């Protein structure tokens, strides 16, 4: 277990991440920081008081500034300002850059897991502003997109979700790349169990996964699966598990791509990103990954920080 993990943002994603981290005792102290007065304090107190029932000793603490977060070994950034009418991408990036500057100052040795959208661009902003090496700035998207993909596949095949092994690469958006060629059901290639039309439908529903939930909630977006995805990454790091998970990572030549954040297979261990694993992709998947990366590049180019 770590000494201290900080979660920036006490909204639905941040608070659920904090609760899950505490329930798994991944740190002695979990700090929730949010600008809204009283919100992180109230939620943290409530979560801490669930400890005697859930059986965890992790202390959850809320704060409005980063002083309490000082020295955190790991930080999850869920905060960000949602884009409002009239706000440019630059405004968005500047506000988010302000949050990240505080991290650089108070948690200079931390591994940062970025969750804020637009994910791939926010990862880049975080890396730029902190100057942290790529090992210590990783984005969460692929684990979530893959979980959605696995849930839909399990439903269609009518098997346990545990038997579906899959990976979704690319940017977190319309151009994400579910790797059908590497998707198996207990080792059996999925294409032997589902026809192409069904698979195409599932791929589309995965791409629209976030929007489908926003469509229901209307004023909010997903947080149960996103928080579970973050905590799986954090667990892999804290417990030094060397797990191979799809994460947004800064590519330096892997898959023929460089100078951007994109979802690729990553080994996560105690130092953060241990390795980007290059695997053989089908020609259409390789092309789709390249297209997805181009889109991330365009979004980055549209932002000045
Ligand atoms: C989603 C948002 C949170 O995919 O990115 O649900």
PDB file of N, CA and C in Angstrom, residues 6-89:
ATOM      1  N   UNK A   6      -3.646  11.004  -3.946  1.00  0.00           N
ATOM      2  CA  UNK A   6      -4.558  12.150  -4.045  1.00  0.00           C
ATOM      3  C   UNK A   6      -5.452  12.002  -5.260  1.00  0.00           C
ATOM      4  N   UNK A   7      -6.706  12.329  -5.063  1.00  0.00           N
ATOM      5  CA  UNK A   7      -7.661  12.360  -6.169  1.00  0.00           C
ATOM      6  C   UNK A   7      -8.074  13.812  -6.361  1.00  0.00           C
ATOM      7  N   UNK A   8      -7.804  14.357  -7.519  1.00  0.00           N
ATOM      8  CA  UNK A   8      -8.191  15.745  -7.788  1.00  0.00           C
ATOM      9  C   UNK A   8      -9.585  15.732  -8.401  1.00  0.00           C
ATOM     10  N   UNK A   9     -10.503  16.392  -7.705  1.00  0.00           N
ATOM     11  CA  UNK A   9     -11.898  16.409  -8.144  1.00  0.00           C
ATOM     12  C   UNK A   9     -12.733  15.513  -7.240  1.00  0.00           C
ATOM     13  N   UNK A  10     -13.793  16.102  -6.652  1.00  0.00           N
ATOM     14  CA  UNK A  10     -14.665  15.317  -5.763  1.00  0.00           C
ATOM     15  C   UNK A  10     -16.054  15.169  -6.392  1.00  0.00           C
ATOM     16  N   UNK A  11     -16.086  15.196  -7.713  1.00  0.00           N
ATOM     17  CA  UNK A  11     -17.354  14.949  -8.415  1.00  0.00           C
ATOM     18  C   UNK A  11     -17.651  13.455  -8.418  1.00  0.00           C
ATOM     19  N   UNK A  12     -18.505  13.040  -9.312  1.00  0.00           N
ATOM     20  CA  UNK A  12     -18.893  11.625  -9.336  1.00  0.00           C
ATOM     21  C   UNK A  12     -17.714  10.692  -9.594  1.00  0.00           C
ATOM     22  N   UNK A  13     -16.884  11.048 -10.581  1.00  0.00           N
ATOM     23  CA  UNK A  13     -15.751  10.156 -10.891  1.00  0.00           C
ATOM     24  C   UNK A  13     -14.757  10.176  -9.741  1.00  0.00           C
ATOM     25  N   UNK A  14     -14.353  11.380  -9.307  1.00  0.00           N
ATOM     26  CA  UNK A  14     -13.344  11.510  -8.264  1.00  0.00           C
ATOM     27  C   UNK A  14     -13.767  10.838  -6.964  1.00  0.00           C
ATOM     28  N   UNK A  15     -14.991  11.114  -6.534  1.00  0.00           N
ATOM     29  CA  UNK A  15     -15.446  10.563  -5.255  1.00  0.00           C
ATOM     30  C   UNK A  15     -15.560   9.035  -5.332  1.00  0.00           C
ATOM     31  N   UNK A  16     -16.011   8.524  -6.458  1.00  0.00           N
ATOM     32  CA  UNK A  16     -16.130   7.061  -6.566  1.00  0.00           C
ATOM     33  C   UNK A  16     -14.743   6.418  -6.617  1.00  0.00           C
ATOM     34  N   UNK A  17     -13.788   7.095  -7.264  1.00  0.00           N
ATOM     35  CA  UNK A  17     -12.403   6.595  -7.263  1.00  0.00           C
ATOM     36  C   UNK A  17     -11.892   6.542  -5.821  1.00  0.00           C
ATOM     37  N   UNK A  18     -12.103   7.624  -5.063  1.00  0.00           N
ATOM     38  CA  UNK A  18     -11.610   7.686  -3.682  1.00  0.00           C
ATOM     39  C   UNK A  18     -12.196   6.536  -2.855  1.00  0.00           C
ATOM     40  N   UNK A  19     -13.486   6.328  -3.003  1.00  0.00           N
ATOM     41  CA  UNK A  19     -14.150   5.261  -2.244  1.00  0.00           C
ATOM     42  C   UNK A  19     -13.561   3.894  -2.597  1.00  0.00           C
ATOM     43  N   UNK A  20     -13.387   3.648  -3.898  1.00  0.00           N
ATOM     44  CA  UNK A  20     -12.838   2.338  -4.322  1.00  0.00           C
ATOM     45  C   UNK A  20     -11.397   2.163  -3.846  1.00  0.00           C
ATOM     46  N   UNK A  21     -10.606   3.237  -3.890  1.00  0.00           N
ATOM     47  CA  UNK A  21      -9.209   3.160  -3.421  1.00  0.00           C
ATOM     48  C   UNK A  21      -9.173   2.804  -1.942  1.00  0.00           C
ATOM     49  N   UNK A  22     -10.061   3.437  -1.181  1.00  0.00           N
ATOM     50  CA  UNK A  22     -10.109   3.174   0.261  1.00  0.00           C
ATOM     51  C   UNK A  22     -10.553   1.739   0.510  1.00  0.00           C
ATOM     52  N   UNK A  23     -11.588   1.302  -0.194  1.00  0.00           N
ATOM     53  CA  UNK A  23     -12.097  -0.061   0.021  1.00  0.00           C
ATOM     54  C   UNK A  23     -11.030  -1.109  -0.276  1.00  0.00           C
ATOM     55  N   UNK A  24     -10.143  -0.793  -1.213  1.00  0.00           N
ATOM     56  CA  UNK A  24      -9.059  -1.752  -1.523  1.00  0.00           C
ATOM     57  C   UNK A  24      -7.795  -1.478  -0.717  1.00  0.00           C
ATOM     58  N   UNK A  25      -7.852  -0.511   0.173  1.00  0.00           N
ATOM     59  CA  UNK A  25      -6.699  -0.121   1.006  1.00  0.00           C
ATOM     60  C   UNK A  25      -5.436   0.039   0.161  1.00  0.00           C
ATOM     61  N   UNK A  26      -5.547   0.810  -0.916  1.00  0.00           N
ATOM     62  CA  UNK A  26      -4.380   0.991  -1.782  1.00  0.00           C
ATOM     63  C   UNK A  26      -3.444   2.075  -1.252  1.00  0.00           C
ATOM     64  N   UNK A  27      -3.921   2.834  -0.249  1.00  0.00           N
ATOM     65  CA  UNK A  27      -3.055   3.822   0.416  1.00  0.00           C
ATOM     66  C   UNK A  27      -3.506   3.993   1.858  1.00  0.00           C
ATOM     67  N   UNK A  28      -2.566   4.452   2.696  1.00  0.00           N
ATOM     68  CA  UNK A  28      -2.943   4.738   4.098  1.00  0.00           C
ATOM     69  C   UNK A  28      -3.887   5.934   4.133  1.00  0.00           C
ATOM     70  N   UNK A  29      -3.578   6.927   3.285  1.00  0.00           N
ATOM     71  CA  UNK A  29      -4.423   8.124   3.229  1.00  0.00           C
ATOM     72  C   UNK A  29      -4.837   8.388   1.786  1.00  0.00           C
ATOM     73  N   UNK A  30      -6.108   8.659   1.587  1.00  0.00           N
ATOM     74  CA  UNK A  30      -6.591   9.101   0.281  1.00  0.00           C
ATOM     75  C   UNK A  30      -7.081  10.539   0.464  1.00  0.00           C
ATOM     76  N   UNK A  31      -6.481  11.456  -0.294  1.00  0.00           N
ATOM     77  CA  UNK A  31      -6.864  12.867  -0.198  1.00  0.00           C
ATOM     78  C   UNK A  31      -7.721  13.224  -1.408  1.00  0.00           C
ATOM     79  N   UNK A  32      -8.845  13.856  -1.146  1.00  0.00           N
ATOM     80  CA  UNK A  32      -9.698  14.337  -2.232  1.00  0.00           C
ATOM     81  C   UNK A  32      -9.620  15.861  -2.248  1.00  0.00           C
ATOM     82  N   UNK A  33      -9.192  16.428  -3.354  1.00  0.00           N
ATOM     83  CA  UNK A  33      -9.081  17.888  -3.445  1.00  0.00           C
ATOM     84  C   UNK A  33     -10.097  18.404  -4.451  1.00  0.00           C
ATOM     85  N   UNK A  34     -10.813  19.452  -4.058  1.00  0.00           N
ATOM     86  CA  UNK A  34     -11.779  20.063  -4.980  1.00  0.00           C
ATOM     87  C   UNK A  34     -11.911  21.536  -4.603  1.00  0.00           C
ATOM     88  N   UNK A  35     -12.198  22.370  -5.594  1.00  0.00           N
ATOM     89  CA  UNK A  35     -12.321  23.811  -5.309  1.00  0.00           C
ATOM     90  C   UNK A  35     -13.616  24.147  -4.574  1.00  0.00           C
ATOM     91  N   UNK A  36     -14.631  23.296  -4.686  1.00  0.00           N
ATOM     92  CA  UNK A  36     -15.922  23.609  -4.056  1.00  0.00           C
ATOM     93  C   UNK A  36     -15.805  23.443  -2.539  1.00  0.00           C
ATOM     94  N   UNK A  37     -16.063  24.521  -1.826  1.00  0.00           N
ATOM     95  CA  UNK A  37     -15.917  24.517  -0.373  1.00  0.00           C
ATOM     96  C   UNK A  37     -16.832  23.479   0.278  1.00  0.00           C
ATOM     97  N   UNK A  38     -16.267  22.655   1.129  1.00  0.00           N
ATOM     98  CA  UNK A  38     -17.064  21.690   1.892  1.00  0.00           C
ATOM     99  C   UNK A  38     -17.311  20.370   1.181  1.00  0.00           C
ATOM    100  N   UNK A  39     -17.298  20.390  -0.130  1.00  0.00           N
ATOM    101  CA  UNK A  39     -17.636  19.163  -0.884  1.00  0.00           C
ATOM    102  C   UNK A  39     -16.640  18.015  -0.638  1.00  0.00           C
ATOM    103  N   UNK A  40     -15.346  18.249  -0.816  1.00  0.00           N
ATOM    104  CA  UNK A  40     -14.425  17.126  -0.569  1.00  0.00           C
ATOM    105  C   UNK A  40     -14.382  16.740   0.903  1.00  0.00           C
ATOM    106  N   UNK A  41     -14.503  17.736   1.782  1.00  0.00           N
ATOM    107  CA  UNK A  41     -14.470  17.443   3.217  1.00  0.00           C
ATOM    108  C   UNK A  41     -15.658  16.554   3.609  1.00  0.00           C
ATOM    109  N   UNK A  42     -16.835  16.928   3.145  1.00  0.00           N
ATOM    110  CA  UNK A  42     -18.045  16.179   3.497  1.00  0.00           C
ATOM    111  C   UNK A  42     -18.031  14.765   2.940  1.00  0.00           C
ATOM    112  N   UNK A  43     -17.659  14.651   1.677  1.00  0.00           N
ATOM    113  CA  UNK A  43     -17.641  13.314   1.057  1.00  0.00           C
ATOM    114  C   UNK A  43     -16.563  12.438   1.692  1.00  0.00           C
ATOM    115  N   UNK A  44     -15.409  13.048   1.988  1.00  0.00           N
ATOM    116  CA  UNK A  44     -14.303  12.277   2.571  1.00  0.00           C
ATOM    117  C   UNK A  44     -14.694  11.741   3.956  1.00  0.00           C
ATOM    118  N   UNK A  45     -15.339  12.596   4.731  1.00  0.00           N
ATOM    119  CA  UNK A  45     -15.748  12.187   6.073  1.00  0.00           C
ATOM    120  C   UNK A  45     -16.745  11.025   5.997  1.00  0.00           C
ATOM    121  N   UNK A  46     -17.674  11.146   5.101  1.00  0.00           N
ATOM    122  CA  UNK A  46     -18.690  10.113   4.885  1.00  0.00           C
ATOM    123  C   UNK A  46     -18.027   8.793   4.475  1.00  0.00           C
ATOM    124  N   UNK A  47     -17.072   8.873   3.556  1.00  0.00           N
ATOM    125  CA  UNK A  47     -16.391   7.658   3.075  1.00  0.00           C
ATOM    126  C   UNK A  47     -15.569   7.012   4.186  1.00  0.00           C
ATOM    127  N   UNK A  48     -14.853   7.856   4.947  1.00  0.00           N
ATOM    128  CA  UNK A  48     -14.026   7.334   6.038  1.00  0.00           C
ATOM    129  C   UNK A  48     -14.918   6.561   7.018  1.00  0.00           C
ATOM    130  N   UNK A  49     -16.106   7.072   7.239  1.00  0.00           N
ATOM    131  CA  UNK A  49     -17.004   6.437   8.201  1.00  0.00           C
ATOM    132  C   UNK A  49     -17.606   5.133   7.682  1.00  0.00           C
ATOM    133  N   UNK A  50     -17.401   4.823   6.396  1.00  0.00           N
ATOM    134  CA  UNK A  50     -17.851   3.516   5.896  1.00  0.00           C
ATOM    135  C   UNK A  50     -16.795   2.443   6.174  1.00  0.00           C
ATOM    136  N   UNK A  51     -15.610   2.875   6.629  1.00  0.00           N
ATOM    137  CA  UNK A  51     -14.509   1.948   6.905  1.00  0.00           C
ATOM    138  C   UNK A  51     -14.835   0.830   7.882  1.00  0.00           C
ATOM    139  N   UNK A  52     -15.440   1.170   9.015  1.00  0.00           N
ATOM    140  CA  UNK A  52     -15.748   0.101   9.978  1.00  0.00           C
ATOM    141  C   UNK A  52     -16.699  -0.954   9.407  1.00  0.00           C
ATOM    142  N   UNK A  53     -17.530  -0.571   8.467  1.00  0.00           N
ATOM    143  CA  UNK A  53     -18.460  -1.541   7.866  1.00  0.00           C
ATOM    144  C   UNK A  53     -17.764  -2.328   6.760  1.00  0.00           C
ATOM    145  N   UNK A  54     -17.060  -1.598   5.906  1.00  0.00           N
ATOM    146  CA  UNK A  54     -16.385  -2.246   4.770  1.00  0.00           C
ATOM    147  C   UNK A  54     -15.080  -2.924   5.193  1.00  0.00           C
ATOM    148  N   UNK A  55     -14.574  -2.552   6.335  1.00  0.00           N
ATOM    149  CA  UNK A  55     -13.348  -3.193   6.820  1.00  0.00           C
ATOM    150  C   UNK A  55     -12.075  -2.616   6.253  1.00  0.00           C
ATOM    151  N   UNK A  56     -12.010  -1.287   6.114  1.00  0.00           N
ATOM    152  CA  UNK A  56     -10.736  -0.679   5.700  1.00  0.00           C
ATOM    153  C   UNK A  56     -10.292   0.378   6.706  1.00  0.00           C
ATOM    154  N   UNK A  57      -8.958   0.532   6.805  1.00  0.00           N
ATOM    155  CA  UNK A  57      -8.389   1.520   7.725  1.00  0.00           C
ATOM    156  C   UNK A  57      -7.877   2.758   6.994  1.00  0.00           C
ATOM    157  N   UNK A  58      -8.030   2.786   5.690  1.00  0.00           N
ATOM    158  CA  UNK A  58      -7.590   3.960   4.933  1.00  0.00           C
ATOM    159  C   UNK A  58      -8.330   5.190   5.437  1.00  0.00           C
ATOM    160  N   UNK A  59      -7.569   6.262   5.639  1.00  0.00           N
ATOM    161  CA  UNK A  59      -8.163   7.513   6.089  1.00  0.00           C
ATOM    162  C   UNK A  59      -8.460   8.355   4.845  1.00  0.00           C
ATOM    163  N   UNK A  60      -9.697   8.762   4.666  1.00  0.00           N
ATOM    164  CA  UNK A  60     -10.038   9.617   3.525  1.00  0.00           C
ATOM    165  C   UNK A  60     -10.179  11.047   4.043  1.00  0.00           C
ATOM    166  N   UNK A  61      -9.469  11.963   3.384  1.00  0.00           N
ATOM    167  CA  UNK A  61      -9.417  13.358   3.836  1.00  0.00           C
ATOM    168  C   UNK A  61      -9.797  14.275   2.672  1.00  0.00           C
ATOM    169  N   UNK A  62     -10.569  15.306   2.949  1.00  0.00           N
ATOM    170  CA  UNK A  62     -10.946  16.257   1.897  1.00  0.00           C
ATOM    171  C   UNK A  62     -10.292  17.604   2.116  1.00  0.00           C
ATOM    172  N   UNK A  63      -9.975  18.310   1.040  1.00  0.00           N
ATOM    173  CA  UNK A  63      -9.345  19.629   1.168  1.00  0.00           C
ATOM    174  C   UNK A  63      -9.660  20.482  -0.056  1.00  0.00           C
ATOM    175  N   UNK A  64      -9.545  21.811   0.131  1.00  0.00           N
ATOM    176  CA  UNK A  64      -9.740  22.729  -0.999  1.00  0.00           C
ATOM    177  C   UNK A  64      -8.415  23.206  -1.593  1.00  0.00           C
ATOM    178  N   UNK A  65      -7.312  22.851  -0.947  1.00  0.00           N
ATOM    179  CA  UNK A  65      -6.025  23.224  -1.549  1.00  0.00           C
ATOM    180  C   UNK A  65      -5.083  22.016  -1.510  1.00  0.00           C
ATOM    181  N   UNK A  66      -3.927  22.199  -2.152  1.00  0.00           N
ATOM    182  CA  UNK A  66      -3.046  21.056  -2.377  1.00  0.00           C
ATOM    183  C   UNK A  66      -2.061  20.784  -1.243  1.00  0.00           C
ATOM    184  N   UNK A  67      -2.122  21.609  -0.189  1.00  0.00           N
ATOM    185  CA  UNK A  67      -1.199  21.427   0.937  1.00  0.00           C
ATOM    186  C   UNK A  67      -1.269  20.016   1.506  1.00  0.00           C
ATOM    187  N   UNK A  68      -2.486  19.539   1.727  1.00  0.00           N
ATOM    188  CA  UNK A  68      -2.670  18.206   2.330  1.00  0.00           C
ATOM    189  C   UNK A  68      -2.195  17.110   1.368  1.00  0.00           C
ATOM    190  N   UNK A  69      -2.194  17.432   0.080  1.00  0.00           N
ATOM    191  CA  UNK A  69      -1.805  16.437  -0.927  1.00  0.00           C
ATOM    192  C   UNK A  69      -0.294  16.281  -1.027  1.00  0.00           C
ATOM    193  N   UNK A  70       0.448  17.186  -0.381  1.00  0.00           N
ATOM    194  CA  UNK A  70       1.907  17.213  -0.538  1.00  0.00           C
ATOM    195  C   UNK A  70       2.533  15.844  -0.306  1.00  0.00           C
ATOM    196  N   UNK A  71       3.424  15.487  -1.207  1.00  0.00           N
ATOM    197  CA  UNK A  71       4.151  14.225  -1.054  1.00  0.00           C
ATOM    198  C   UNK A  71       3.396  12.990  -1.530  1.00  0.00           C
ATOM    199  N   UNK A  72       2.244  13.171  -2.165  1.00  0.00           N
ATOM    200  CA  UNK A  72       1.500  11.999  -2.672  1.00  0.00           C
ATOM    201  C   UNK A  72       2.361  11.231  -3.663  1.00  0.00           C
ATOM    202  N   UNK A  73       2.306   9.911  -3.552  1.00  0.00           N
ATOM    203  CA  UNK A  73       3.095   9.089  -4.490  1.00  0.00           C
ATOM    204  C   UNK A  73       2.329   8.864  -5.792  1.00  0.00           C
ATOM    205  N   UNK A  74       1.027   9.037  -5.720  1.00  0.00           N
ATOM    206  CA  UNK A  74       0.209   8.837  -6.928  1.00  0.00           C
ATOM    207  C   UNK A  74      -0.947   9.830  -6.890  1.00  0.00           C
ATOM    208  N   UNK A  75      -1.258  10.397  -8.048  1.00  0.00           N
ATOM    209  CA  UNK A  75      -2.354  11.369  -8.132  1.00  0.00           C
ATOM    210  C   UNK A  75      -3.271  10.978  -9.291  1.00  0.00           C
ATOM    211  N   UNK A  76      -4.554  10.969  -9.030  1.00  0.00           N
ATOM    212  CA  UNK A  76      -5.533  10.728 -10.098  1.00  0.00           C
ATOM    213  C   UNK A  76      -6.208  12.058 -10.399  1.00  0.00           C
ATOM    214  N   UNK A  77      -6.137  12.516 -11.629  1.00  0.00           N
ATOM    215  CA  UNK A  77      -6.732  13.802 -11.975  1.00  0.00           C
ATOM    216  C   UNK A  77      -8.066  13.583 -12.690  1.00  0.00           C
ATOM    217  N   UNK A  78      -9.140  13.874 -11.977  1.00  0.00           N
ATOM    218  CA  UNK A  78     -10.466  13.736 -12.597  1.00  0.00           C
ATOM    219  C   UNK A  78     -11.057  15.108 -12.846  1.00  0.00           C
ATOM    220  N   UNK A  79     -10.429  16.132 -12.258  1.00  0.00           N
ATOM    221  CA  UNK A  79     -11.020  17.468 -12.342  1.00  0.00           C
ATOM    222  C   UNK A  79     -10.765  18.076 -13.690  1.00  0.00           C
ATOM    223  N   UNK A  80     -11.545  19.031 -13.987  1.00  0.00           N
ATOM    224  CA  UNK A  80     -11.366  19.756 -15.211  1.00  0.00           C
ATOM    225  C   UNK A  80     -12.606  20.577 -15.341  1.00  0.00           C
ATOM    226  N   UNK A  81     -12.525  21.569 -16.153  1.00  0.00           N
ATOM    227  CA  UNK A  81     -13.696  22.400 -16.350  1.00  0.00           C
ATOM    228  C   UNK A  81     -14.362  21.914 -17.620  1.00  0.00           C
ATOM    229  N   UNK A  82     -15.615  21.587 -17.517  1.00  0.00           N
ATOM    230  CA  UNK A  82     -16.332  21.156 -18.716  1.00  0.00           C
ATOM    231  C   UNK A  82     -16.430  22.349 -19.663  1.00  0.00           C
ATOM    232  N   UNK A  83     -16.373  22.057 -20.932  1.00  0.00           N
ATOM    233  CA  UNK A  83     -16.412  23.147 -21.917  1.00  0.00           C
ATOM    234  C   UNK A  83     -17.802  23.748 -21.950  1.00  0.00           C
ATOM    235  N   UNK A  84     -17.860  25.043 -21.699  1.00  0.00           N
ATOM    236  CA  UNK A  84     -19.157  25.720 -21.717  1.00  0.00           C
ATOM    237  C   UNK A  84     -19.269  26.527 -23.005  1.00  0.00           C
ATOM    238  N   UNK A  85     -20.506  26.897 -23.371  1.00  0.00           N
ATOM    239  CA  UNK A  85     -20.649  27.693 -24.596  1.00  0.00           C
ATOM    240  C   UNK A  85     -19.743  28.918 -24.529  1.00  0.00           C
ATOM    241  N   UNK A  86     -19.065  29.198 -25.609  1.00  0.00           N
ATOM    242  CA  UNK A  86     -18.201  30.379 -25.634  1.00  0.00           C
ATOM    243  C   UNK A  86     -16.773  30.101 -25.198  1.00  0.00           C
ATOM    244  N   UNK A  87     -16.553  28.954 -24.587  1.00  0.00           N
ATOM    245  CA  UNK A  87     -15.196  28.621 -24.142  1.00  0.00           C
ATOM    246  C   UNK A  87     -14.431  27.962 -25.271  1.00  0.00           C
ATOM    247  N   UNK A  88     -13.222  28.400 -25.470  1.00  0.00           N
ATOM    248  CA  UNK A  88     -12.426  27.764 -26.522  1.00  0.00           C
ATOM    249  C   UNK A  88     -11.649  26.597 -25.917  1.00  0.00           C
ATOM    250  N   UNK A  89     -11.055  25.817 -26.785  1.00  0.00           N
ATOM    251  CA  UNK A  89     -10.204  24.720 -26.309  1.00  0.00           C
ATOM    252  C   UNK A  89      -9.029  25.264 -25.515  1.00  0.00           C
TER     253      UNK A  89
END
